[in-house]
Amino acid sequence: MELILFYLAAAISLGTTLMAITRTNAAHALIYFIISLLASAVIFFLVGAPFAAVLEVIVYAGAIMVLFVFVIMMLNLGEAGQRQEQAWLSLSAWIVPAILAAILLAEMVLVLSSSETPIPAQSVTPKQVGESLFGPYILAVEIASMLLLAGLVGAYHLGRRYLEETREDEGE
Amino acid sequence: MLDLVWLVPIFPLAGFLILFTTIGKLPQPIAAAVGAGSVGLAAVVAFSAGYVFLADGMSPLTVTLYTWMNVGDFSPGLSFYVDGLTLIMMFVITGVGFLIHVYSTTNRAVFIDDEHHSRFFAYMNLFVCAMLLLVMGDNLLLLYMGWEGVGLCSYLLIGFWHDDPANGAAARKAFVVTRIGDTAMALGLFLLFLNFRTLEIQPLMAKASGTWVLGSPTLAAFLILGGAVGKSAQLPLQTWLPDAMAGPTPVSALIHAATMVTAGVYLIARTHELFLLAPVAQTAVALVGVITLLMAACTALVQTDIKRILAFSTISQIGYMFLALGVSAWSSGIFHLMTHAFFKALLFLGAGAVIFSLHHEHNILKMGGLRKRLPVAFWSFLIGSAALAAFPFTSGFYSKEPILMQAFEVSPWLWAGGLLGAFITAIYSFRLVFIVFFGEMRTEPIEPTGLSGTPWAMAIPLLILCVLAITGGWWGEPQVAAVFPEVSGEHHAGATAYITSGVPLVGIVLAYLIFLDGRLKVTALTESSLGKVLHDFWFSHWAMDWLYNALFVSPFKWVTAFNKKDILVDSIYDGTAATAAYVHTLLSQTQTGVLRFYAASMALGLVVLVAVVLGLT
Amino acid sequence: MEAVSVPLEHGLVLAALLFSLGLIGVMVRRNLLFILMSLEIMLNSTALAFIMVGARWAKPDGQVMFMLILTVAAAEVAVGLGLLLQLHHRFRSLDTNAASHLRG
């Protein structure tokens, strides 16, 4: 039963991801991608990582993707943008990337093609994760905090210039 | 007293420093006084030292001023070694040098302004100092320093009138050609040091005699011979000396006749232990001497430039000294060095007086009949030529005869070659006298002439040198027997001795018949085609200059012209730069600026990388 | 809810498939917005692989790595979207080919 749930979630994840990379409408693509992330969250839950599953839903699908939504709203691409995307997504543009990705995939599957190792039916609780994070991984957490700070400053800097210049444009 | 022998080179050095630092500031008489005075003081000390040396029983002495440098077990000192050989060289350098300096104080000799005067005496003093270091140094390093020092002064003085590019070229030629020999000599010194870990001459020679067997020092001896032939203008490096006559005449007298060019003879005499152990090298010395003396004598026979005749005669006479060294007649070689310094300095100074009187005329064919007008120069020349030709009872006779006799002991062929050379020497030296001083006057000398036309400063050195040129040999060979091993065999007065003594007289008579009396016509000989070819051949000194130009100078010039723009070296660097630029243009093609292309490249790289890892595992 | 015994290889192959799809998206798309989205797909697929391997040994390390990837993704999206806004402002387009001034 749970195994079927895993394959179902996997199929949904693959299908929605495929849809996400082929859409011409950015908002549609984003929705497909969010569904894919939710399917991933299901898989996380199934393999015994409930904390990761929760974070996937709240932070990834919830917070990060909302940023994309904001940007799509600001740009307001519309019908013209969709036609442009249609023109760019010609069949010939797919050939080389598809071949390269297929080779890479084949190589990765070749690496993974050993006997089937079952994942033990055992959950890793948020408490364990927390102890690990603030125990041996404390340095990594500090670095991650600095990375986020850098991202914050960078995003503010780039965004501010954009806003100022836009304001000047409007003022003219 | 003998401890103060280090003062001898100090005086000329002080003179050099005073003159050099005040160039153009000292008035001419004071500069002349400093220049001649410093050498005079050196001469006084040298002769006093010689007197003490003889009185003390002639025991060699080493005077160390201080240690020059101290590297490991190598510590050459600034120290002087005094023995009979050194003292004779010192007498010649300071004595003859002083006379030439006095001669040079007259305006007529150097005929230059104040600045030139200071510069001239500064260089001359520096030369005397360097030459004294050369002969007095107790180690080969100090000797080498003096050796290079005299080379430098020679260069500076040959090119003294540097306004004329030809003089600069002559100076450069002398410098470069002698440098070839100096390189060989430096290699020889390295070799000796490598073997014995010392450069002090006396311990070195003792060790060499003690440890080296017959034949082992051949290479070292040949390298030292290379240095000697360069400095002493012997075959095959003799081509620089005739051109060196571009310098002022007193320079020719001092450096290129009396002292510097005999440095090679001194060097071989000083290291005679090596040559005794290397019979091949010693035979080479003798052969070099004989061939050089014959070639130079033939050349002197047909030259027309008075100074060039004397230059070739110098080469020829040094050839006799080399012959002497080659047949182990060490004392005779040094003896001839001394007498040659007297009569050749006399000839050069006399020639200087003639040249000045005739408005810088060098061509003897435009001279003539000067006997009455320039009596001092005439008598100088007559006595000098007599000594040069080994006329009996002159100094040259006493020194040349034992050389030839000893050569006869070793090989009659060497004796025959030397004798032929002596015959030709007699002809060309009296050809010079007869053409210049007899016959009809072709160029009028400037006034005043006669005895009053010669200043005292010029006449007295000439007079002293005349006396020395005649009597220099009357007291027999100098007291250097203690330095050299005994000469084997004894000089027997037989037919050989009479022939040896008589041949120069025949030459003089022949010269008289041809060039003065006119009774013997040689026009048939000189006008013949063979005679003309021979004349041209000898006139160009056996085409040596032409040969060297063709063999060395021209190919070198061609290479330099070919490589004028440094193509050989630059092509490497230009090629590197061009390759880098080409690779750059190739690689810059990959910088498309298209983000998707970069992504695809990274994916391709990933694919390849994973494939490689897969292949490896 | 009790966890199930999912085969590890299947989970990793899923991650590889998602990664390949993301890679195709990065290479095919010219719109910077879609490229950023594809990058998120690739990041998520690696996160999935970490979770899978962490679960295999029942250790929290996989989830720790997931959280680090999450922070990287957050920072990357923040800066990436800022750049996207600048691109749109400068060129009035999201075409990455327009910003090819780096051509050598």
GROMACS .gro file of N, CA and C in nm, chain A residues 2-3 6-7 10 13-14 17-18 21-23 26 29-30 33 37 40 43-47 49 51-52 55-56 59-60 64 67-68 71-72 75 85 88-89 94 97 101 104-105 108 112 114-122 124 129 132-133 137 140 144 147-148 155 158 161-162 165 169, chain C residues 1-14 16-21 23-24 27-31 33-34 36-38 40-41 43-44 48 51-52 55-56 58-61 63-64 66-68 70-75 77-79 81-86 88-90 92 94-95:
model
  423
    2GLU      N    1   0.180   0.133   0.105
    2GLU     CA    2   0.267   0.251   0.113
    2GLU      C    3   0.364   0.256  -0.005
    3LEU      N    4   0.405   0.136  -0.051
    3LEU     CA    5   0.497   0.129  -0.166
    3LEU      C    6   0.430   0.187  -0.290
    6PHE      N    7   0.437   0.550  -0.281
    6PHE     CA    8   0.568   0.604  -0.323
    6PHE      C    9   0.574   0.617  -0.476
    7TYR      N   10   0.537   0.508  -0.545
    7TYR     CA   11   0.549   0.513  -0.692
    7TYR      C   12   0.452   0.615  -0.749
   10ALA      N   13   0.605   0.947  -0.700
   10ALA     CA   14   0.717   0.961  -0.794
   10ALA      C   15   0.666   0.995  -0.933
   13SER      N   16   0.545   1.351  -0.940
   13SER     CA   17   0.661   1.443  -0.939
   13SER      C   18   0.723   1.453  -1.078
   14LEU      N   19   0.747   1.337  -1.141
   14LEU     CA   20   0.809   1.338  -1.274
   14LEU      C   21   0.718   1.409  -1.376
   17THR      N   22   0.696   1.788  -1.318
   17THR     CA   23   0.824   1.852  -1.352
   17THR      C   24   0.837   1.865  -1.503
   18LEU      N   25   0.802   1.758  -1.573
   18LEU     CA   26   0.806   1.763  -1.720
   18LEU      C   27   0.715   1.875  -1.772
   21ILE      N   28   0.876   2.229  -1.711
   21ILE     CA   29   0.982   2.278  -1.799
   21ILE      C   30   0.934   2.297  -1.942
   22THR      N   31   0.816   2.254  -1.974
   22THR     CA   32   0.769   2.272  -2.112
   22THR      C   33   0.663   2.382  -2.124
   23ARG      N   34   0.616   2.437  -2.012
   23ARG     CA   35   0.509   2.539  -2.024
   23ARG      C   36   0.563   2.667  -2.086
   26ALA      N   37   0.449   3.126  -1.749
   26ALA     CA   38   0.533   3.112  -1.631
   26ALA      C   39   0.451   3.074  -1.509
   29ALA      N   40   0.369   2.706  -1.519
   29ALA     CA   41   0.490   2.627  -1.490
   29ALA      C   42   0.516   2.625  -1.341
   30LEU      N   43   0.500   2.741  -1.279
   30LEU     CA   44   0.525   2.752  -1.136
   30LEU      C   45   0.431   2.663  -1.057
   33PHE      N   46   0.536   2.311  -1.085
   33PHE     CA   47   0.656   2.286  -1.007
   33PHE      C   48   0.620   2.273  -0.859
   37LEU      N   49   0.693   1.968  -0.601
   37LEU     CA   50   0.755   1.980  -0.470
   37LEU      C   51   0.669   1.913  -0.363
   40SER      N   52   0.723   1.554  -0.379
   40SER     CA   53   0.851   1.523  -0.314
   40SER      C   54   0.832   1.516  -0.163
   43ILE      N   55   0.707   1.194  -0.063
   43ILE     CA   56   0.812   1.090  -0.065
   43ILE      C   57   0.899   1.100   0.060
   44PHE      N   58   0.936   1.224   0.096
   44PHE     CA   59   1.016   1.243   0.218
   44PHE      C   60   0.946   1.181   0.337
   45PHE      N   61   0.817   1.206   0.345
   45PHE     CA   62   0.739   1.154   0.457
   45PHE      C   63   0.739   1.003   0.457
   46LEU      N   64   0.727   0.949   0.336
   46LEU     CA   65   0.717   0.804   0.324
   46LEU      C   66   0.847   0.735   0.368
   47VAL      N   67   0.962   0.795   0.336
   47VAL     CA   68   1.089   0.728   0.369
   47VAL      C   69   1.133   0.759   0.511
   49ALA      N   70   1.127   1.082   0.682
   49ALA     CA   71   1.188   1.211   0.712
   49ALA      C   72   1.077   1.314   0.725
   51PHE      N   73   1.028   1.566   0.922
   51PHE     CA   74   1.070   1.705   0.940
   51PHE      C   75   1.105   1.770   0.806
   52ALA      N   76   1.180   1.696   0.724
   52ALA     CA   77   1.215   1.746   0.591
   52ALA      C   78   1.091   1.768   0.507
   55LEU      N   79   0.932   2.092   0.610
   55LEU     CA   80   1.009   2.207   0.562
   55LEU      C   81   0.991   2.225   0.411
   56GLU      N   82   0.984   2.112   0.338
   56GLU     CA   83   0.967   2.119   0.192
   56GLU      C   84   0.839   2.195   0.159
   59VAL      N   85   0.876   2.588   0.351
   59VAL     CA   86   0.980   2.678   0.302
   59VAL      C   87   0.987   2.676   0.149
   60TYR      N   88   1.003   2.552   0.093
   60TYR     CA   89   1.024   2.544  -0.053
   60TYR      C   90   0.897   2.585  -0.128
   64ILE      N   91   0.975   3.000  -0.096
   64ILE     CA   92   1.062   3.031  -0.211
   64ILE      C   93   0.979   3.050  -0.337
   67LEU      N   94   0.822   3.381  -0.390
   67LEU     CA   95   0.910   3.483  -0.449
   67LEU      C   96   0.891   3.486  -0.601
   68PHE      N   97   0.887   3.363  -0.659
   68PHE     CA   98   0.868   3.356  -0.804
   68PHE      C   99   0.735   3.421  -0.844
   71VAL      N  100   0.758   3.792  -0.852
   71VAL     CA  101   0.832   3.842  -0.968
   71VAL      C  102   0.746   3.835  -1.094
   72ILE      N  103   0.672   3.720  -1.108
   72ILE     CA  104   0.588   3.706  -1.226
   72ILE      C  105   0.481   3.816  -1.227
   75LEU      N  106   0.649   4.151  -1.332
   75LEU     CA  107   0.688   4.164  -1.473
   75LEU      C  108   0.566   4.170  -1.564
   85GLU      N  109   0.779   3.277  -2.590
   85GLU     CA  110   0.824   3.147  -2.539
   85GLU      C  111   0.796   3.038  -2.642
   88TRP      N  112   1.055   3.037  -2.905
   88TRP     CA  113   1.187   2.988  -2.860
   88TRP      C  114   1.189   2.836  -2.843
   89LEU      N  115   1.078   2.779  -2.806
   89LEU     CA  116   1.077   2.636  -2.777
   89LEU      C  117   1.057   2.553  -2.904
   94TRP      N  118   1.554   2.141  -2.857
   94TRP     CA  119   1.547   2.034  -2.758
   94TRP      C  120   1.650   1.925  -2.782
   97PRO      N  121   2.020   1.931  -2.583
   97PRO     CA  122   2.003   1.914  -2.439
   97PRO      C  123   1.947   1.778  -2.404
  101ALA      N  124   2.138   1.515  -2.164
  101ALA     CA  125   2.075   1.475  -2.039
  101ALA      C  126   2.051   1.324  -2.037
  104LEU      N  127   2.374   1.150  -1.956
  104LEU     CA  128   2.404   1.167  -1.815
  104LEU      C  129   2.316   1.076  -1.730
  105LEU      N  130   2.190   1.073  -1.767
  105LEU     CA  131   2.096   0.988  -1.693
  105LEU      C  132   2.137   0.841  -1.703
  108MET      N  133   2.418   0.780  -1.475
  108MET     CA  134   2.378   0.776  -1.334
  108MET      C  135   2.305   0.646  -1.301
  112LEU      N  136   2.383   0.338  -1.035
  112LEU     CA  137   2.288   0.297  -0.931
  112LEU      C  138   2.234   0.155  -0.952
  114SER      N  139   2.272  -0.138  -0.886
  114SER     CA  140   2.312  -0.253  -0.804
  114SER      C  141   2.184  -0.320  -0.752
  115SER      N  142   2.202  -0.411  -0.660
  115SER     CA  143   2.084  -0.481  -0.609
  115SER      C  144   1.994  -0.384  -0.532
  116GLU      N  145   1.872  -0.419  -0.517
  116GLU     CA  146   1.776  -0.329  -0.452
  116GLU      C  147   1.796  -0.334  -0.302
  117THR      N  148   1.833  -0.220  -0.243
  117THR     CA  149   1.851  -0.213  -0.098
  117THR      C  150   1.726  -0.149  -0.038
  118PRO      N  151   1.655  -0.221   0.045
  118PRO     CA  152   1.535  -0.159   0.102
  118PRO      C  153   1.573  -0.057   0.208
  119ILE      N  154   1.498   0.052   0.213
  119ILE     CA  155   1.520   0.152   0.317
  119ILE      C  156   1.447   0.104   0.441
  120PRO      N  157   1.514   0.094   0.555
  120PRO     CA  158   1.449   0.041   0.675
  120PRO      C  159   1.329   0.127   0.716
  121ALA      N  160   1.225   0.061   0.765
  121ALA     CA  161   1.104   0.132   0.804
  121ALA      C  162   1.125   0.197   0.939
  122GLN      N  163   1.198   0.308   0.935
  122GLN     CA  164   1.231   0.371   1.063
  122GLN      C  165   1.236   0.521   1.042
  124VAL      N  166   1.323   0.922   1.125
  124VAL     CA  167   1.422   1.005   1.193
  124VAL      C  168   1.346   1.127   1.243
  129VAL      N  169   1.721   1.538   1.427
  129VAL     CA  170   1.776   1.634   1.331
  129VAL      C  171   1.827   1.757   1.404
  132SER      N  172   2.146   1.691   1.579
  132SER     CA  173   2.256   1.683   1.483
  132SER      C  174   2.295   1.823   1.433
  133LEU      N  175   2.194   1.906   1.404
  133LEU     CA  176   2.221   2.040   1.351
  133LEU      C  177   2.303   2.124   1.448
  137TYR      N  178   2.702   1.966   1.336
  137TYR     CA  179   2.690   2.050   1.216
  137TYR      C  180   2.679   2.198   1.249
  140ALA      N  181   2.833   2.429   0.999
  140ALA     CA  182   2.759   2.438   0.873
  140ALA      C  183   2.639   2.531   0.890
  144ALA      N  184   2.560   2.861   0.683
  144ALA     CA  185   2.433   2.878   0.613
  144ALA      C  186   2.369   3.011   0.650
  147LEU      N  187   2.538   3.273   0.464
  147LEU     CA  188   2.496   3.267   0.322
  147LEU      C  189   2.362   3.337   0.305
  148LEU      N  190   2.271   3.311   0.397
  148LEU     CA  191   2.140   3.375   0.388
  148LEU      C  192   2.152   3.527   0.401
  155ALA      N  193   2.023   4.061  -0.259
  155ALA     CA  194   1.890   4.082  -0.317
  155ALA      C  195   1.843   4.225  -0.292
  158LEU      N  196   2.045   4.461  -0.537
  158LEU     CA  197   2.000   4.453  -0.677
  158LEU      C  198   1.859   4.510  -0.690
  161ARG      N  199   1.836   4.908  -0.664
  161ARG     CA  200   1.872   4.979  -0.787
  161ARG      C  201   1.760   4.970  -0.889
  162TYR      N  202   1.699   4.852  -0.895
  162TYR     CA  203   1.589   4.834  -0.991
  162TYR      C  204   1.475   4.930  -0.959
  165GLU      N  205   1.574   5.302  -1.031
  165GLU     CA  206   1.578   5.335  -1.174
  165GLU      C  207   1.437   5.336  -1.232
  169ASP      N  208   1.248   5.642  -1.420
  169ASP     CA  209   1.182   5.629  -1.550
  169ASP      C  210   1.040   5.687  -1.543
  790MET      N  211   0.246   0.756   1.152
  790MET     CA  212   0.240   0.661   1.040
  790MET      C  213   0.373   0.588   1.025
  791GLU      N  214   0.361   0.457   1.005
  791GLU     CA  215   0.481   0.375   0.994
  791GLU      C  216   0.548   0.395   0.858
  792ALA      N  217   0.680   0.405   0.857
  792ALA     CA  218   0.752   0.421   0.730
  792ALA      C  219   0.753   0.290   0.652
  793VAL      N  220   0.769   0.302   0.519
  793VAL     CA  221   0.767   0.183   0.434
  793VAL      C  222   0.906   0.152   0.383
  794SER      N  223   0.925   0.027   0.335
  794SER     CA  224   1.057  -0.013   0.285
  794SER      C  225   1.070   0.016   0.137
  795VAL      N  226   1.091   0.140   0.105
  795VAL     CA  227   1.110   0.180  -0.035
  795VAL      C  228   1.251   0.139  -0.077
  796PRO      N  229   1.267   0.075  -0.196
  796PRO     CA  230   1.404   0.044  -0.241
  796PRO      C  231   1.483   0.172  -0.263
  797LEU      N  232   1.606   0.176  -0.207
  797LEU     CA  233   1.691   0.297  -0.217
  797LEU      C  234   1.717   0.334  -0.363
  798GLU      N  235   1.746   0.232  -0.448
  798GLU     CA  236   1.783   0.259  -0.587
  798GLU      C  237   1.672   0.330  -0.661
  799HIS      N  238   1.548   0.291  -0.631
  799HIS     CA  239   1.436   0.355  -0.701
  799HIS      C  240   1.427   0.502  -0.666
  800GLY      N  241   1.447   0.531  -0.538
  800GLY     CA  242   1.445   0.671  -0.497
  800GLY      C  243   1.556   0.749  -0.566
  801LEU      N  244   1.677   0.690  -0.574
  801LEU     CA  245   1.790   0.761  -0.636
  801LEU      C  246   1.769   0.778  -0.786
  802VAL      N  247   1.711   0.676  -0.852
  802VAL     CA  248   1.681   0.690  -0.995
  802VAL      C  249   1.579   0.801  -1.017
  803LEU      N  250   1.485   0.812  -0.926
  803LEU     CA  251   1.390   0.923  -0.935
  803LEU      C  252   1.463   1.056  -0.927
  805ALA      N  253   1.772   1.111  -1.006
  805ALA     CA  254   1.848   1.129  -1.130
  805ALA      C  255   1.757   1.177  -1.242
  806LEU      N  256   1.637   1.121  -1.250
  806LEU     CA  257   1.541   1.163  -1.354
  806LEU      C  258   1.505   1.310  -1.338
  807LEU      N  259   1.474   1.349  -1.213
  807LEU     CA  260   1.439   1.489  -1.189
  807LEU      C  261   1.557   1.580  -1.223
  808PHE      N  262   1.676   1.537  -1.187
  808PHE     CA  263   1.796   1.615  -1.216
  808PHE      C  264   1.811   1.634  -1.368
  809SER      N  265   1.792   1.525  -1.445
  809SER     CA  266   1.806   1.534  -1.590
  809SER      C  267   1.701   1.628  -1.647
  810LEU      N  268   1.579   1.620  -1.597
  810LEU     CA  269   1.475   1.711  -1.646
  810LEU      C  270   1.514   1.857  -1.619
  812LEU      N  271   1.812   1.971  -1.584
  812LEU     CA  272   1.924   2.005  -1.672
  812LEU      C  273   1.874   2.040  -1.812
  813ILE      N  274   1.780   1.960  -1.862
  813ILE     CA  275   1.723   1.990  -1.993
  813ILE      C  276   1.659   2.128  -1.991
  816MET      N  277   1.915   2.402  -2.016
  816MET     CA  278   1.979   2.415  -2.148
  816MET      C  279   1.881   2.463  -2.254
  817VAL      N  280   1.754   2.422  -2.244
  817VAL     CA  281   1.659   2.454  -2.350
  817VAL      C  282   1.607   2.596  -2.338
  818ARG      N  283   1.577   2.638  -2.216
  818ARG     CA  284   1.507   2.765  -2.198
  818ARG      C  285   1.596   2.885  -2.225
  819ARG      N  286   1.535   2.992  -2.285
  819ARG     CA  287   1.608   3.117  -2.302
  819ARG      C  288   1.558   3.221  -2.203
  820ASN      N  289   1.441   3.195  -2.145
  820ASN     CA  290   1.385   3.288  -2.048
  820ASN      C  291   1.451   3.264  -1.913
  822LEU      N  292   1.369   3.336  -1.619
  822LEU     CA  293   1.277   3.289  -1.514
  822LEU      C  294   1.268   3.138  -1.514
  823PHE      N  295   1.254   3.080  -1.634
  823PHE     CA  296   1.246   2.934  -1.646
  823PHE      C  297   1.378   2.868  -1.612
  825LEU      N  298   1.592   2.977  -1.390
  825LEU     CA  299   1.600   2.974  -1.244
  825LEU      C  300   1.513   2.863  -1.187
  826MET      N  301   1.394   2.847  -1.245
  826MET     CA  302   1.303   2.743  -1.199
  826MET      C  303   1.364   2.604  -1.221
  827SER      N  304   1.429   2.586  -1.336
  827SER     CA  305   1.494   2.458  -1.365
  827SER      C  306   1.608   2.432  -1.267
  829GLU      N  307   1.607   2.529  -0.964
  829GLU     CA  308   1.542   2.484  -0.842
  829GLU      C  309   1.507   2.336  -0.850
  830ILE      N  310   1.464   2.294  -0.970
  830ILE     CA  311   1.433   2.151  -0.989
  830ILE      C  312   1.557   2.066  -0.960
  832LEU      N  313   1.824   2.146  -0.782
  832LEU     CA  314   1.858   2.150  -0.640
  832LEU      C  315   1.768   2.056  -0.561
  833ASN      N  316   1.641   2.060  -0.594
  833ASN     CA  317   1.546   1.976  -0.523
  833ASN      C  318   1.576   1.828  -0.543
  837LEU      N  319   1.652   1.548  -0.265
  837LEU     CA  320   1.582   1.420  -0.259
  837LEU      C  321   1.681   1.304  -0.241
  840ILE      N  322   1.807   1.294   0.115
  840ILE     CA  323   1.705   1.241   0.207
  840ILE      C  324   1.702   1.088   0.198
  841MET      N  325   1.706   1.040   0.072
  841MET     CA  326   1.699   0.896   0.049
  841MET      C  327   1.814   0.824   0.119
  844ALA      N  328   1.792   0.832   0.492
  844ALA     CA  329   1.691   0.740   0.544
  844ALA      C  330   1.740   0.596   0.540
  845ARG      N  331   1.824   0.566   0.442
  845ARG     CA  332   1.874   0.430   0.426
  845ARG      C  333   1.945   0.384   0.553
  847ALA      N  334   1.907   0.547   0.843
  847ALA     CA  335   1.827   0.599   0.954
  847ALA      C  336   1.906   0.700   1.035
  848LYS      N  337   1.976   0.790   0.962
  848LYS     CA  338   2.057   0.892   1.030
  848LYS      C  339   2.001   1.030   0.996
  849PRO      N  340   2.020   1.128   1.084
  849PRO     CA  341   1.965   1.262   1.057
  849PRO      C  342   2.048   1.343   0.958
  850ASP      N  343   2.167   1.294   0.921
  850ASP     CA  344   2.259   1.374   0.837
  850ASP      C  345   2.196   1.412   0.704
  852GLN      N  346   1.889   1.475   0.636
  852GLN     CA  347   1.797   1.587   0.653
  852GLN      C  348   1.871   1.717   0.681
  853VAL      N  349   1.984   1.703   0.753
  853VAL     CA  350   2.067   1.823   0.776
  853VAL      C  351   2.114   1.880   0.643
  855PHE      N  352   1.972   1.841   0.363
  855PHE     CA  353   1.853   1.896   0.296
  855PHE      C  354   1.830   2.040   0.339
  856MET      N  355   1.847   2.064   0.471
  856MET     CA  356   1.822   2.199   0.520
  856MET      C  357   1.927   2.296   0.466
  857LEU      N  358   2.049   2.249   0.456
  857LEU     CA  359   2.153   2.336   0.399
  857LEU      C  360   2.121   2.368   0.254
  859LEU      N  361   1.837   2.380   0.130
  859LEU     CA  362   1.724   2.472   0.135
  859LEU      C  363   1.772   2.617   0.151
  860THR      N  364   1.869   2.636   0.240
  860THR     CA  365   1.919   2.773   0.257
  860THR      C  366   1.989   2.821   0.131
  861VAL      N  367   2.066   2.731   0.067
  861VAL     CA  368   2.132   2.768  -0.059
  861VAL      C  369   2.027   2.809  -0.161
  862ALA      N  370   1.921   2.728  -0.172
  862ALA     CA  371   1.817   2.758  -0.269
  862ALA      C  372   1.753   2.893  -0.240
  863ALA      N  373   1.728   2.920  -0.112
  863ALA     CA  374   1.664   3.047  -0.076
  863ALA      C  375   1.753   3.164  -0.115
  864ALA      N  376   1.880   3.157  -0.077
  864ALA     CA  377   1.971   3.265  -0.110
  864ALA      C  378   1.985   3.280  -0.261
  866VAL      N  379   1.776   3.197  -0.500
  866VAL     CA  380   1.656   3.254  -0.561
  866VAL      C  381   1.647   3.403  -0.535
  867ALA      N  382   1.682   3.444  -0.413
  867ALA     CA  383   1.675   3.586  -0.382
  867ALA      C  384   1.764   3.666  -0.474
  868VAL      N  385   1.892   3.624  -0.486
  868VAL     CA  386   1.986   3.697  -0.571
  868VAL      C  387   1.948   3.681  -0.718
  870LEU      N  388   1.661   3.625  -0.862
  870LEU     CA  389   1.546   3.705  -0.903
  870LEU      C  390   1.580   3.853  -0.908
  871GLY      N  391   1.669   3.897  -0.817
  871GLY     CA  392   1.716   4.036  -0.824
  871GLY      C  393   1.785   4.061  -0.957
  872LEU      N  394   1.870   3.970  -0.998
  872LEU     CA  395   1.939   3.984  -1.127
  872LEU      C  396   1.838   3.983  -1.242
  873LEU      N  397   1.738   3.897  -1.227
  873LEU     CA  398   1.634   3.888  -1.332
  873LEU      C  399   1.564   4.022  -1.350
  874LEU      N  400   1.535   4.088  -1.237
  874LEU     CA  401   1.470   4.218  -1.245
  874LEU      C  402   1.562   4.319  -1.315
  875GLN      N  403   1.693   4.315  -1.284
  875GLN     CA  404   1.788   4.404  -1.350
  875GLN      C  405   1.792   4.377  -1.500
  877HIS      N  406   1.561   4.249  -1.687
  877HIS     CA  407   1.437   4.298  -1.749
  877HIS      C  408   1.440   4.449  -1.763
  878HIS      N  409   1.497   4.514  -1.662
  878HIS     CA  410   1.502   4.660  -1.666
  878HIS      C  411   1.593   4.709  -1.778
  879ARG      N  412   1.711   4.641  -1.795
  879ARG     CA  413   1.809   4.687  -1.893
  879ARG      C  414   1.765   4.657  -2.036
  881ARG      N  415   1.456   4.511  -2.139
  881ARG     CA  416   1.312   4.499  -2.162
  881ARG      C  417   1.277   4.359  -2.212
  883LEU      N  418   1.353   3.907  -2.098
  883LEU     CA  419   1.416   3.810  -2.009
  883LEU      C  420   1.504   3.715  -2.089
  884ASP      N  421   1.532   3.750  -2.217
  884ASP     CA  422   1.613   3.663  -2.304
  884ASP      C  423   1.758   3.667  -2.259
   0.00000   0.00000   0.00000
